[in-house]
Short mmCIF file of C-alpha atoms and ligand atoms in Angstrom, two decimals:
data_model
loop_
_atom_site.label_atom_id
_atom_site.label_comp_id
_atom_site.label_asym_id
_atom_site.label_seq_id
_atom_site.Cartn_x
_atom_site.Cartn_y
_atom_site.Cartn_z
CA MET A 922 67.82 -41.68 -87.34
CA ARG A 923 67.76 -42.50 -83.66
CA PHE A 924 71.10 -40.74 -83.30
CA VAL A 925 69.79 -37.64 -85.06
CA LEU A 926 66.67 -37.68 -82.91
CA SER A 927 68.58 -37.95 -79.66
CA VAL A 928 71.04 -35.27 -80.73
CA GLY A 929 68.05 -33.08 -81.55
CA PHE A 930 66.51 -33.87 -78.20
CA LEU A 931 69.79 -33.15 -76.46
CA LEU A 932 70.04 -29.77 -78.20
CA ILE A 933 66.48 -28.88 -77.26
CA SER A 934 67.10 -29.88 -73.64
CA LEU A 935 70.28 -27.81 -73.60
CA VAL A 936 68.42 -24.79 -74.93
CA VAL A 937 65.72 -25.26 -72.30
CA VAL A 938 68.27 -25.56 -69.50
CA VAL A 939 70.58 -22.78 -70.61
CA LYS A 940 67.96 -20.26 -71.67
CA ALA A 941 67.55 -17.55 -69.07
CA GLY A 942 64.47 -15.37 -69.14
CA SER A 943 64.65 -11.75 -70.27
CA ALA A 944 62.43 -8.68 -70.36
CA SER A 945 60.49 -10.08 -73.34
CA ASP A 946 59.21 -12.96 -71.19
CA LEU A 947 57.30 -10.52 -69.00
CA ILE A 948 54.05 -8.74 -69.88
CA PRO A 949 52.13 -5.71 -68.64
CA ASN A 950 49.43 -6.50 -66.06
CA PHE A 951 50.31 -10.20 -65.74
CA TYR A 952 48.15 -10.69 -62.63
CA LYS A 953 45.13 -9.01 -64.17
CA ILE A 954 45.38 -10.76 -67.53
CA THR A 955 46.46 -14.27 -66.56
CA ARG A 956 45.78 -14.65 -62.84
CA ASN A 957 42.45 -12.98 -62.22
CA CYS A 958 43.99 -10.71 -59.61
CA PRO A 959 43.46 -7.24 -61.07
CA GLN A 960 44.03 -5.54 -57.71
CA ALA A 961 47.63 -6.74 -57.24
CA GLU A 962 49.60 -3.89 -58.79
CA LYS A 963 47.34 -1.18 -57.42
CA LEU A 964 47.63 -2.63 -53.94
CA VAL A 965 51.43 -2.70 -54.13
CA ARG A 966 51.39 0.96 -55.11
CA GLN A 967 48.93 1.90 -52.38
CA VAL A 968 50.98 0.30 -49.60
CA THR A 969 54.28 1.60 -51.01
CA TRP A 970 53.00 5.15 -51.30
CA ALA A 971 51.69 5.10 -47.73
CA LYS A 972 55.15 4.00 -46.57
CA VAL A 973 57.11 6.52 -48.64
CA ARG A 974 54.88 9.34 -47.47
CA LYS A 975 56.23 8.64 -43.95
CA ASP A 976 59.78 7.75 -44.99
CA PRO A 977 60.96 9.47 -48.17
CA THR A 978 64.33 7.63 -48.07
CA LEU A 979 62.52 4.43 -49.01
CA GLY A 980 62.69 5.13 -52.75
CA ALA A 981 66.48 4.90 -52.75
CA LYS A 982 66.47 1.82 -50.52
CA LEU A 983 64.02 -0.20 -52.59
CA LEU A 984 65.58 0.83 -55.91
CA ARG A 985 68.95 -0.43 -54.70
CA VAL A 986 67.50 -3.71 -53.41
CA HIS A 987 65.84 -4.29 -56.80
CA TYR A 988 69.15 -3.61 -58.59
CA HIS A 989 71.04 -5.99 -56.31
CA ASP A 990 68.36 -8.63 -56.82
CA CYS A 991 68.56 -8.41 -60.61
CA PHE A 992 72.36 -8.41 -60.87
CA VAL A 993 72.84 -11.47 -58.68
CA ARG A 994 71.04 -14.56 -60.06
CA GLY A 995 68.48 -12.48 -61.94
CA CYS A 996 65.36 -10.67 -60.70
CA ASP A 997 64.12 -13.65 -58.68
CA ALA A 998 63.89 -12.13 -55.19
CA SER A 999 66.99 -14.09 -54.13
CA ILE A 1000 68.14 -10.92 -52.34
CA LEU A 1001 65.11 -11.17 -50.02
CA LEU A 1002 65.96 -14.64 -48.67
CA ASP A 1003 67.35 -14.84 -45.15
CA THR A 1004 70.29 -17.05 -44.24
CA VAL A 1005 69.33 -20.60 -43.30
CA GLY A 1006 71.74 -22.60 -41.15
CA THR A 1007 75.27 -22.22 -42.47
CA ASN A 1008 74.18 -21.17 -45.99
CA GLN A 1009 74.83 -17.45 -46.00
CA SER A 1010 72.37 -15.68 -48.29
CA GLU A 1011 73.09 -12.72 -50.62
CA LYS A 1012 72.08 -10.11 -48.09
CA GLU A 1013 74.97 -11.18 -45.82
CA ALA A 1014 77.47 -9.62 -48.22
CA ARG A 1015 78.21 -6.73 -45.88
CA PRO A 1016 79.44 -4.10 -45.26
CA ASN A 1017 79.16 -3.24 -48.94
CA LEU A 1018 75.53 -4.06 -49.17
CA THR A 1019 74.02 -1.92 -46.38
CA LEU A 1020 70.58 -2.61 -47.85
CA GLY A 1021 67.25 -1.62 -46.31
CA GLY A 1022 63.51 -1.69 -46.83
CA PHE A 1023 63.00 -5.45 -46.42
CA GLU A 1024 60.26 -4.95 -43.79
CA VAL A 1025 58.27 -2.91 -46.28
CA ILE A 1026 58.39 -5.73 -48.82
CA ASP A 1027 57.19 -8.11 -46.08
CA GLU A 1028 54.28 -5.85 -45.32
CA ILE A 1029 53.28 -5.48 -48.97
CA LYS A 1030 53.47 -9.25 -49.40
CA THR A 1031 51.23 -9.81 -46.36
CA ARG A 1032 48.65 -7.39 -47.73
CA VAL A 1033 48.75 -8.92 -51.22
CA GLU A 1034 48.50 -12.49 -49.86
CA ARG A 1035 45.26 -11.53 -48.12
CA VAL A 1036 43.67 -10.57 -51.43
CA CYS A 1037 45.28 -13.08 -53.82
CA PRO A 1038 46.90 -15.89 -51.82
CA GLY A 1039 49.79 -17.72 -53.50
CA ILE A 1040 49.51 -15.69 -56.70
CA VAL A 1041 51.93 -12.74 -56.67
CA SER A 1042 55.69 -13.30 -56.61
CA CYS A 1043 58.09 -11.50 -54.29
CA ALA A 1044 60.25 -10.68 -57.33
CA ASP A 1045 57.35 -8.79 -58.96
CA ILE A 1046 56.45 -7.09 -55.67
CA LEU A 1047 60.04 -5.84 -55.33
CA ALA A 1048 60.18 -4.56 -58.93
CA LEU A 1049 56.82 -2.79 -58.57
CA ALA A 1050 57.55 -1.36 -55.12
CA ALA A 1051 60.92 0.05 -56.24
CA ARG A 1052 59.23 1.79 -59.18
CA ASP A 1053 56.35 3.07 -57.05
CA ALA A 1054 58.57 4.29 -54.22
CA VAL A 1055 60.82 6.29 -56.57
CA SER A 1056 57.79 7.58 -58.51
CA PHE A 1057 55.80 8.73 -55.47
CA PRO A 1058 56.90 12.39 -55.59
CA PHE A 1059 55.86 12.54 -59.28
CA LYS A 1060 52.42 10.99 -58.68
CA LYS A 1061 52.90 8.95 -61.86
CA SER A 1062 55.09 6.00 -62.80
CA LEU A 1063 58.59 6.95 -63.95
CA TRP A 1064 58.96 3.61 -65.76
CA ASP A 1065 56.80 0.63 -66.69
CA VAL A 1066 57.18 -2.68 -64.89
CA ASP A 1067 56.14 -5.76 -66.81
CA THR A 1068 55.27 -8.70 -64.56
CA GLY A 1069 55.22 -12.50 -64.45
CA ARG A 1070 58.49 -13.15 -62.56
CA LYS A 1071 58.69 -16.20 -60.33
CA ASP A 1072 60.76 -16.51 -57.15
CA GLY A 1073 64.01 -18.46 -56.97
CA ARG A 1074 64.96 -20.99 -54.30
CA VAL A 1075 68.67 -20.22 -54.02
CA SER A 1076 70.55 -17.30 -52.48
CA LEU A 1077 74.30 -17.56 -51.95
CA VAL A 1078 76.58 -14.89 -50.57
CA SER A 1079 79.31 -16.31 -52.83
CA ASP A 1080 77.27 -15.25 -55.92
CA VAL A 1081 77.66 -11.56 -55.07
CA THR A 1082 81.35 -11.10 -55.85
CA GLY A 1083 81.89 -10.59 -59.56
CA ASN A 1084 78.25 -9.81 -60.25
CA LEU A 1085 78.04 -6.47 -58.47
CA PRO A 1086 80.59 -3.77 -59.26
CA SER A 1087 82.31 -2.12 -56.30
CA PRO A 1088 82.51 1.64 -55.75
CA PHE A 1089 86.22 1.29 -56.62
CA SER A 1090 85.59 -0.30 -60.02
CA ASP A 1091 87.17 1.25 -63.11
CA PHE A 1092 85.28 1.78 -66.37
CA GLN A 1093 86.29 -1.53 -67.94
CA THR A 1094 85.11 -3.50 -64.92
CA LEU A 1095 81.78 -1.66 -64.85
CA SER A 1096 81.31 -2.10 -68.56
CA ASN A 1097 82.18 -5.82 -68.45
CA ILE A 1098 79.78 -6.57 -65.60
CA PHE A 1099 76.96 -4.63 -67.26
CA LEU A 1100 77.61 -6.29 -70.62
CA SER A 1101 77.43 -9.69 -68.91
CA LYS A 1102 73.82 -8.71 -68.03
CA ASP A 1103 73.13 -7.54 -71.62
CA LEU A 1104 73.29 -3.92 -70.49
CA ASP A 1105 75.25 -1.57 -72.78
CA ILE A 1106 77.05 1.74 -72.16
CA ASN A 1107 73.79 3.73 -72.38
CA ASP A 1108 72.31 1.47 -69.71
CA LEU A 1109 75.42 1.73 -67.53
CA VAL A 1110 75.41 5.52 -67.60
CA ALA A 1111 71.63 5.87 -67.21
CA LEU A 1112 71.37 3.35 -64.38
CA SER A 1113 74.31 4.96 -62.57
CA GLY A 1114 72.02 8.00 -62.52
CA ALA A 1115 70.10 6.20 -59.76
CA HIS A 1116 72.76 7.74 -57.54
CA THR A 1117 70.81 10.96 -57.88
CA ILE A 1118 68.97 9.73 -54.79
CA GLY A 1119 70.16 8.11 -51.59
CA VAL A 1120 73.15 8.03 -49.32
CA ALA A 1121 76.49 6.27 -48.94
CA HIS A 1122 78.59 5.28 -45.96
CA CYS A 1123 81.99 6.95 -45.65
CA SER A 1124 83.77 3.62 -46.11
CA SER A 1125 82.47 3.46 -49.70
CA PHE A 1126 84.57 6.46 -50.74
CA SER A 1127 86.93 7.41 -47.89
CA ARG A 1128 89.95 5.97 -49.65
CA ARG A 1129 89.54 8.81 -52.18
CA LEU A 1130 90.19 11.24 -49.34
CA ASN A 1131 93.59 9.74 -48.46
CA PHE A 1132 94.44 8.38 -51.84
CA THR A 1133 98.07 7.36 -51.55
CA GLY A 1134 98.23 7.30 -47.75
CA LYS A 1135 99.78 10.77 -47.58
CA GLY A 1136 96.56 12.62 -46.77
CA ASP A 1137 96.11 13.58 -50.43
CA SER A 1138 92.79 13.19 -52.20
CA ASP A 1139 91.97 11.42 -55.47
CA PRO A 1140 93.06 13.78 -58.28
CA SER A 1141 89.86 12.95 -60.16
CA LEU A 1142 87.83 14.39 -57.25
CA ASP A 1143 87.03 18.13 -57.11
CA PRO A 1144 89.21 19.53 -54.26
CA ASP A 1145 86.41 21.59 -52.67
CA TYR A 1146 84.11 18.59 -52.73
CA ALA A 1147 86.91 16.45 -51.22
CA ALA A 1148 87.31 18.99 -48.42
CA PHE A 1149 83.53 18.93 -47.86
CA LEU A 1150 83.57 15.12 -47.67
CA LYS A 1151 86.49 15.14 -45.21
CA ARG A 1152 84.44 17.35 -42.91
CA GLN A 1153 81.49 14.95 -43.15
CA CYS A 1154 83.43 11.77 -42.51
CA PRO A 1155 85.29 11.14 -39.26
CA ASN A 1156 88.77 9.65 -39.58
CA PRO A 1157 88.97 6.67 -39.29
CA PRO A 1158 85.55 6.23 -40.96
CA ASN A 1159 82.65 5.72 -38.58
CA ALA A 1160 80.52 2.79 -39.70
CA THR A 1161 77.27 4.71 -39.29
CA THR A 1162 77.98 8.09 -40.90
CA THR A 1163 76.36 8.62 -44.28
CA VAL A 1164 76.63 11.32 -46.93
CA GLY A 1165 74.12 12.21 -49.65
CA MET A 1166 75.34 10.99 -53.01
CA ASP A 1167 73.88 13.96 -54.89
CA PRO A 1168 74.42 16.71 -52.33
CA ASN A 1169 71.48 19.09 -51.85
CA SER A 1170 69.06 16.83 -53.68
CA THR A 1171 69.32 13.31 -52.23
CA LEU A 1172 65.55 12.93 -52.28
CA SER A 1173 64.79 14.26 -55.71
CA PHE A 1174 65.06 12.03 -58.71
CA ASP A 1175 66.57 14.45 -61.20
CA SER A 1176 69.57 14.73 -63.52
CA HIS A 1177 71.83 16.62 -61.07
CA TYR A 1178 73.91 13.48 -60.67
CA PHE A 1179 75.25 13.97 -64.20
CA SER A 1180 76.16 17.63 -63.67
CA ALA A 1181 77.89 16.58 -60.46
CA VAL A 1182 79.86 13.83 -62.22
CA ASN A 1183 80.86 16.32 -64.91
CA ARG A 1184 82.13 18.71 -62.22
CA ASN A 1185 84.25 15.89 -60.72
CA GLN A 1186 81.76 15.64 -57.87
CA GLY A 1187 80.73 12.04 -58.45
CA LEU A 1188 81.04 10.40 -55.04
CA PHE A 1189 82.54 7.02 -55.95
CA GLN A 1190 85.46 6.10 -58.16
CA SER A 1191 82.86 4.16 -60.17
CA ASP A 1192 80.93 7.42 -60.76
CA ALA A 1193 84.08 9.29 -61.78
CA ALA A 1194 85.01 6.36 -64.04
CA LEU A 1195 82.14 7.27 -66.38
CA LEU A 1196 84.28 10.19 -67.58
CA THR A 1197 87.27 7.97 -68.47
CA ASN A 1198 85.72 6.49 -71.63
CA THR A 1199 84.96 8.97 -74.40
CA THR A 1200 81.63 7.39 -75.37
CA SER A 1201 80.39 7.25 -71.83
CA ALA A 1202 81.64 10.76 -71.05
CA LYS A 1203 79.54 12.05 -73.96
CA ILE A 1204 76.48 10.26 -72.60
CA VAL A 1205 77.04 11.80 -69.16
CA THR A 1206 76.80 15.23 -70.76
CA GLN A 1207 73.67 14.28 -72.74
CA PHE A 1208 71.99 13.11 -69.54
CA GLU A 1209 72.42 16.49 -67.89
CA SER A 1210 69.17 17.08 -69.76
CA PRO A 1211 66.40 15.62 -67.57
CA ALA A 1212 64.34 14.49 -70.57
CA ALA A 1213 67.26 12.62 -72.15
CA PHE A 1214 68.11 10.96 -68.83
CA LEU A 1215 64.56 9.96 -67.91
CA THR A 1216 63.84 8.53 -71.36
CA GLN A 1217 66.90 6.27 -71.25
CA PHE A 1218 66.42 5.44 -67.56
CA ARG A 1219 62.90 4.18 -68.35
CA ARG A 1220 64.29 1.89 -71.06
CA SER A 1221 67.22 0.70 -69.00
CA MET A 1222 65.07 -0.10 -65.97
CA MET A 1223 62.83 -2.30 -68.12
CA LYS A 1224 65.92 -4.14 -69.36
CA MET A 1225 67.36 -4.47 -65.87
CA GLY A 1226 64.01 -5.72 -64.53
CA GLY A 1227 64.13 -8.57 -67.03
CA ILE A 1228 67.60 -9.94 -66.22
CA GLN A 1229 67.49 -13.75 -66.02
CA VAL A 1230 63.91 -13.81 -64.80
CA LEU A 1231 62.25 -17.10 -63.90
CA VAL A 1232 58.96 -17.49 -65.76
CA GLY A 1233 56.29 -20.12 -66.51
CA ASP A 1234 57.02 -23.38 -64.70
CA GLU A 1235 60.34 -22.16 -63.30
CA GLY A 1236 60.67 -21.09 -59.68
CA GLU A 1237 57.78 -20.69 -57.27
CA ILE A 1238 55.52 -18.10 -55.66
CA ARG A 1239 56.99 -17.74 -52.19
CA LYS A 1240 54.54 -17.56 -49.29
CA ASN A 1241 57.00 -15.51 -47.25
CA CYS A 1242 59.56 -13.44 -49.14
CA ARG A 1243 62.32 -14.31 -46.65
CA VAL A 1244 62.13 -18.12 -46.96
CA VAL A 1245 61.69 -20.62 -49.77
CA ASN A 1246 58.47 -22.64 -49.68
CA PRO A 1247 58.75 -25.92 -47.79
C1 HEM B 550 77.45 1.18 -61.63
C2 HEM B 550 77.79 0.46 -60.60
C3 HEM B 550 77.31 0.76 -59.21
C4 HEM B 550 78.10 0.83 -58.11
C5 HEM B 550 79.61 0.59 -58.05
C6 HEM B 550 77.25 1.18 -57.01
C7 HEM B 550 77.69 1.32 -55.70
C8 HEM B 550 76.93 1.84 -54.68
C9 HEM B 550 77.40 2.08 -53.34
C10 HEM B 550 78.80 1.76 -52.83
C11 HEM B 550 76.40 2.65 -52.65
C12 HEM B 550 76.44 3.14 -51.21
C13 HEM B 550 76.38 1.99 -50.24
C14 HEM B 550 76.69 2.50 -48.85
O1 HEM B 550 77.81 2.99 -48.65
O2 HEM B 550 75.81 2.41 -47.99
C15 HEM B 550 75.27 2.76 -53.54
C16 HEM B 550 74.07 3.29 -53.19
C17 HEM B 550 72.97 3.29 -54.01
N1 HEM B 550 72.89 2.72 -55.27
FE1 HEM B 550 74.45 2.10 -56.38
N2 HEM B 550 75.98 1.31 -57.45
C18 HEM B 550 75.95 1.06 -58.80
C19 HEM B 550 74.86 1.04 -59.61
C20 HEM B 550 73.57 1.26 -59.16
C21 HEM B 550 72.39 1.00 -59.94
C22 HEM B 550 72.38 0.38 -61.33
C23 HEM B 550 71.32 1.37 -59.17
C24 HEM B 550 69.87 1.29 -59.47
C25 HEM B 550 69.35 1.31 -60.67
C26 HEM B 550 71.87 1.88 -57.93
C27 HEM B 550 71.12 2.44 -56.93
C28 HEM B 550 71.63 2.90 -55.74
C29 HEM B 550 70.85 3.65 -54.77
C30 HEM B 550 69.41 4.13 -54.95
C31 HEM B 550 71.68 3.88 -53.67
C32 HEM B 550 71.33 4.60 -52.36
C33 HEM B 550 70.76 3.61 -51.37
C34 HEM B 550 70.27 4.24 -50.08
O3 HEM B 550 70.19 5.46 -49.96
O4 HEM B 550 69.96 3.47 -49.16
N3 HEM B 550 73.22 1.77 -57.95
N4 HEM B 550 75.62 2.25 -54.77
C1 NAG B 551 72.44 -24.52 -49.12
O1 NAG B 551 72.61 -24.24 -50.49
C2 NAG B 551 72.62 -25.38 -51.31
C3 NAG B 551 72.93 -24.96 -52.74
O2 NAG B 551 72.04 -23.99 -53.16
C4 NAG B 551 71.28 -26.10 -51.20
O3 NAG B 551 71.29 -27.26 -52.00
C5 NAG B 551 71.05 -26.46 -49.74
O4 NAG B 551 69.76 -27.00 -49.61
C6 NAG B 551 71.14 -25.22 -48.87
N1 NAG B 551 71.04 -25.55 -47.46
C7 NAG B 551 70.32 -24.84 -46.62
C8 NAG B 551 70.38 -25.23 -45.18
O5 NAG B 551 69.64 -23.91 -47.01
C1 NAG B 552 96.36 8.57 -44.52
O1 NAG B 552 96.68 7.20 -44.51
C2 NAG B 552 97.90 6.90 -43.88
C3 NAG B 552 98.21 5.44 -44.13
O2 NAG B 552 97.11 4.62 -43.82
C4 NAG B 552 97.77 7.26 -42.41
O3 NAG B 552 98.99 6.96 -41.74
C5 NAG B 552 97.48 8.76 -42.29
O4 NAG B 552 97.25 9.10 -40.94
C6 NAG B 552 96.27 9.13 -43.10
N1 NAG B 552 96.13 10.57 -43.16
C7 NAG B 552 94.98 11.20 -43.04
C8 NAG B 552 95.01 12.70 -43.09
O5 NAG B 552 93.94 10.61 -42.92
C1 NAG B 553 79.47 7.54 -35.23
O1 NAG B 553 78.95 8.84 -35.29
C2 NAG B 553 77.70 9.00 -34.69
C3 NAG B 553 77.20 10.42 -34.88
O2 NAG B 553 77.84 11.04 -35.94
C4 NAG B 553 77.80 8.66 -33.21
O3 NAG B 553 76.53 8.75 -32.59
C5 NAG B 553 78.34 7.25 -33.05
O4 NAG B 553 78.57 6.97 -31.68
C6 NAG B 553 79.65 7.09 -33.80
N1 NAG B 553 80.04 5.67 -33.77
C7 NAG B 553 81.31 5.31 -33.55
C8 NAG B 553 81.57 3.83 -33.57
O5 NAG B 553 82.20 6.10 -33.38
C1 NAG B 554 74.78 22.74 -52.18
O1 NAG B 554 74.34 23.89 -51.47
C2 NAG B 554 75.41 24.68 -50.97
C3 NAG B 554 74.84 25.78 -50.11
O2 NAG B 554 73.50 25.97 -50.33
C4 NAG B 554 76.22 25.23 -52.15
O3 NAG B 554 77.29 26.01 -51.70
C5 NAG B 554 76.75 24.04 -52.94
O4 NAG B 554 77.42 24.49 -54.10
C6 NAG B 554 75.64 23.11 -53.37
N1 NAG B 554 76.22 21.92 -53.94
C7 NAG B 554 75.83 21.45 -55.12
C8 NAG B 554 76.53 20.21 -55.57
O5 NAG B 554 74.96 21.96 -55.78
C1 NAG B 555 84.58 2.72 -74.28
O1 NAG B 555 83.98 1.56 -73.79
C2 NAG B 555 83.50 0.68 -74.78
C3 NAG B 555 82.79 -0.46 -74.06
O2 NAG B 555 83.61 -1.05 -73.08
C4 NAG B 555 84.65 0.18 -75.63
O3 NAG B 555 84.17 -0.65 -76.65
C5 NAG B 555 85.36 1.38 -76.24
O4 NAG B 555 86.50 0.94 -76.93
C6 NAG B 555 85.77 2.36 -75.14
N1 NAG B 555 86.31 3.56 -75.77
C7 NAG B 555 87.48 4.10 -75.40
C8 NAG B 555 87.90 5.31 -76.15
O5 NAG B 555 88.10 3.63 -74.48
C1 NAG B 556 83.38 -0.86 -49.89
C2 NAG B 556 83.65 -2.12 -49.17
O1 NAG B 556 83.49 -2.17 -47.97
N1 NAG B 556 84.07 -3.15 -49.92
C3 NAG B 556 84.28 -4.47 -49.35
C4 NAG B 556 83.11 -5.37 -49.69
O2 NAG B 556 83.31 -6.67 -49.22
C5 NAG B 556 84.43 -7.32 -49.77
C6 NAG B 556 84.43 -8.74 -49.25
O3 NAG B 556 83.98 -8.81 -47.93
C7 NAG B 556 85.68 -6.53 -49.40
O4 NAG B 556 86.81 -7.14 -49.99
C8 NAG B 556 85.55 -5.11 -49.90
O5 NAG B 556 86.66 -4.32 -49.50
#
């Protein structure tokens, strides 16, 4: 009996330890319903919109930071933590990570702390701000963000490798990493559509322009587009030059990315890779329709925003998004 009980207890403890949160652990309007802070989400949107009005590139920046947060140790704001001592944090994983927009998160946090001190997590602020920044031009939310995330206390640069695909990843690698986050092919293709906004540094794709070291370009890249990219990028690549990922519409969140990919004008090998699997290639074509893309993107963002979230007694509400509480 005692044995059975302790085995039972052991199993329960294991479940508690192993269980990672998911989207279903979050709820709409968490701060209004459970924390008596009904202003929180509106305030995040107000500050974010004021910022994006002045800097329209912020939507792409914050969306990418949110994605990197969720894929590495879950959506727990670990990406926001600065390095302490010799412990390099996630954001040190450069040059690949070229992330921006951290000051905006700091400012939102400061404003929210004034109204509801110690209540609203940095992880929720990041998820909301990414949504609001991308949605600003539409004057309505492109996807829902459920809330209730807590902030983690660990951020390790060594966690990044293996959890974030590289721009050189092939389809199998992309698919495996996404599946490890419970994201399927529909999610992979839809979320890749985020590359309809924003820019990339030449180093993220320049190897496609001199593919075998003989000055030839990647055969899976449209030759005219390759010639265009060669004109944009100095040789050897200059660390500061950037190119719009969806040329002519880097600021508009639309479905052009999918038409570009279908014309062999996806910028990265990882974009082109979506055509190498028959199922995913079909989805790319479906998503040329804005309605089909936006409907799936909304679903996939809600799934992504729930990856391994900390909820309830787990984690903490950071005072300052860049450092764990003392
Ligand atoms: C499928 C695997 C993915 C790969 C391999 C990938 C890779 C990259 C790379 C290399 C860059 C350019 C970095 C630079 O050179 O500065 C980039 C930019 C970007 N990525 Fe992805 N990404 C992926 C998925 C995603 C997802 C899921 C999202 C969001 C839902 C996302 C959002 C963005 C955005 C918005 C930018 C532009 C950032 C800016 O303009 O500052 N990416 N991505
Ligand atoms: C470094 O990371 C380890 C493991 O997460 C943690 O236990 C330790 O406190 C960290 N040290 C510093 C200086 O942050
Ligand atoms: C291509 O790469 C090779 C090997 O790194 C280099 O010698 C050559 O100059 C490059 N050619 C062009 C056109 O960039
Ligand atoms: C990179 O290019 C920019 C302008 O295109 C220039 O201002 C900068 O000096 C260049 N940097 C290097 C290291 O060549
Ligand atoms: C971008 O615009 C230029 C000139 O306006 C046009 O030639 C080019 O085809 C466009 N590219 C895309 C991908 O639509
Ligand atoms: C496409 O990718 C999925 C998921 O990785 C895989 O199950 C399927 O076999 C692939 N299809 C082909 C034709 O490669
Ligand atoms: C695109 C790019 O610069 N990738 C690099 C990212 O960082 C890792 C580790 O530092 C390198 O191995 C990649 O080449």
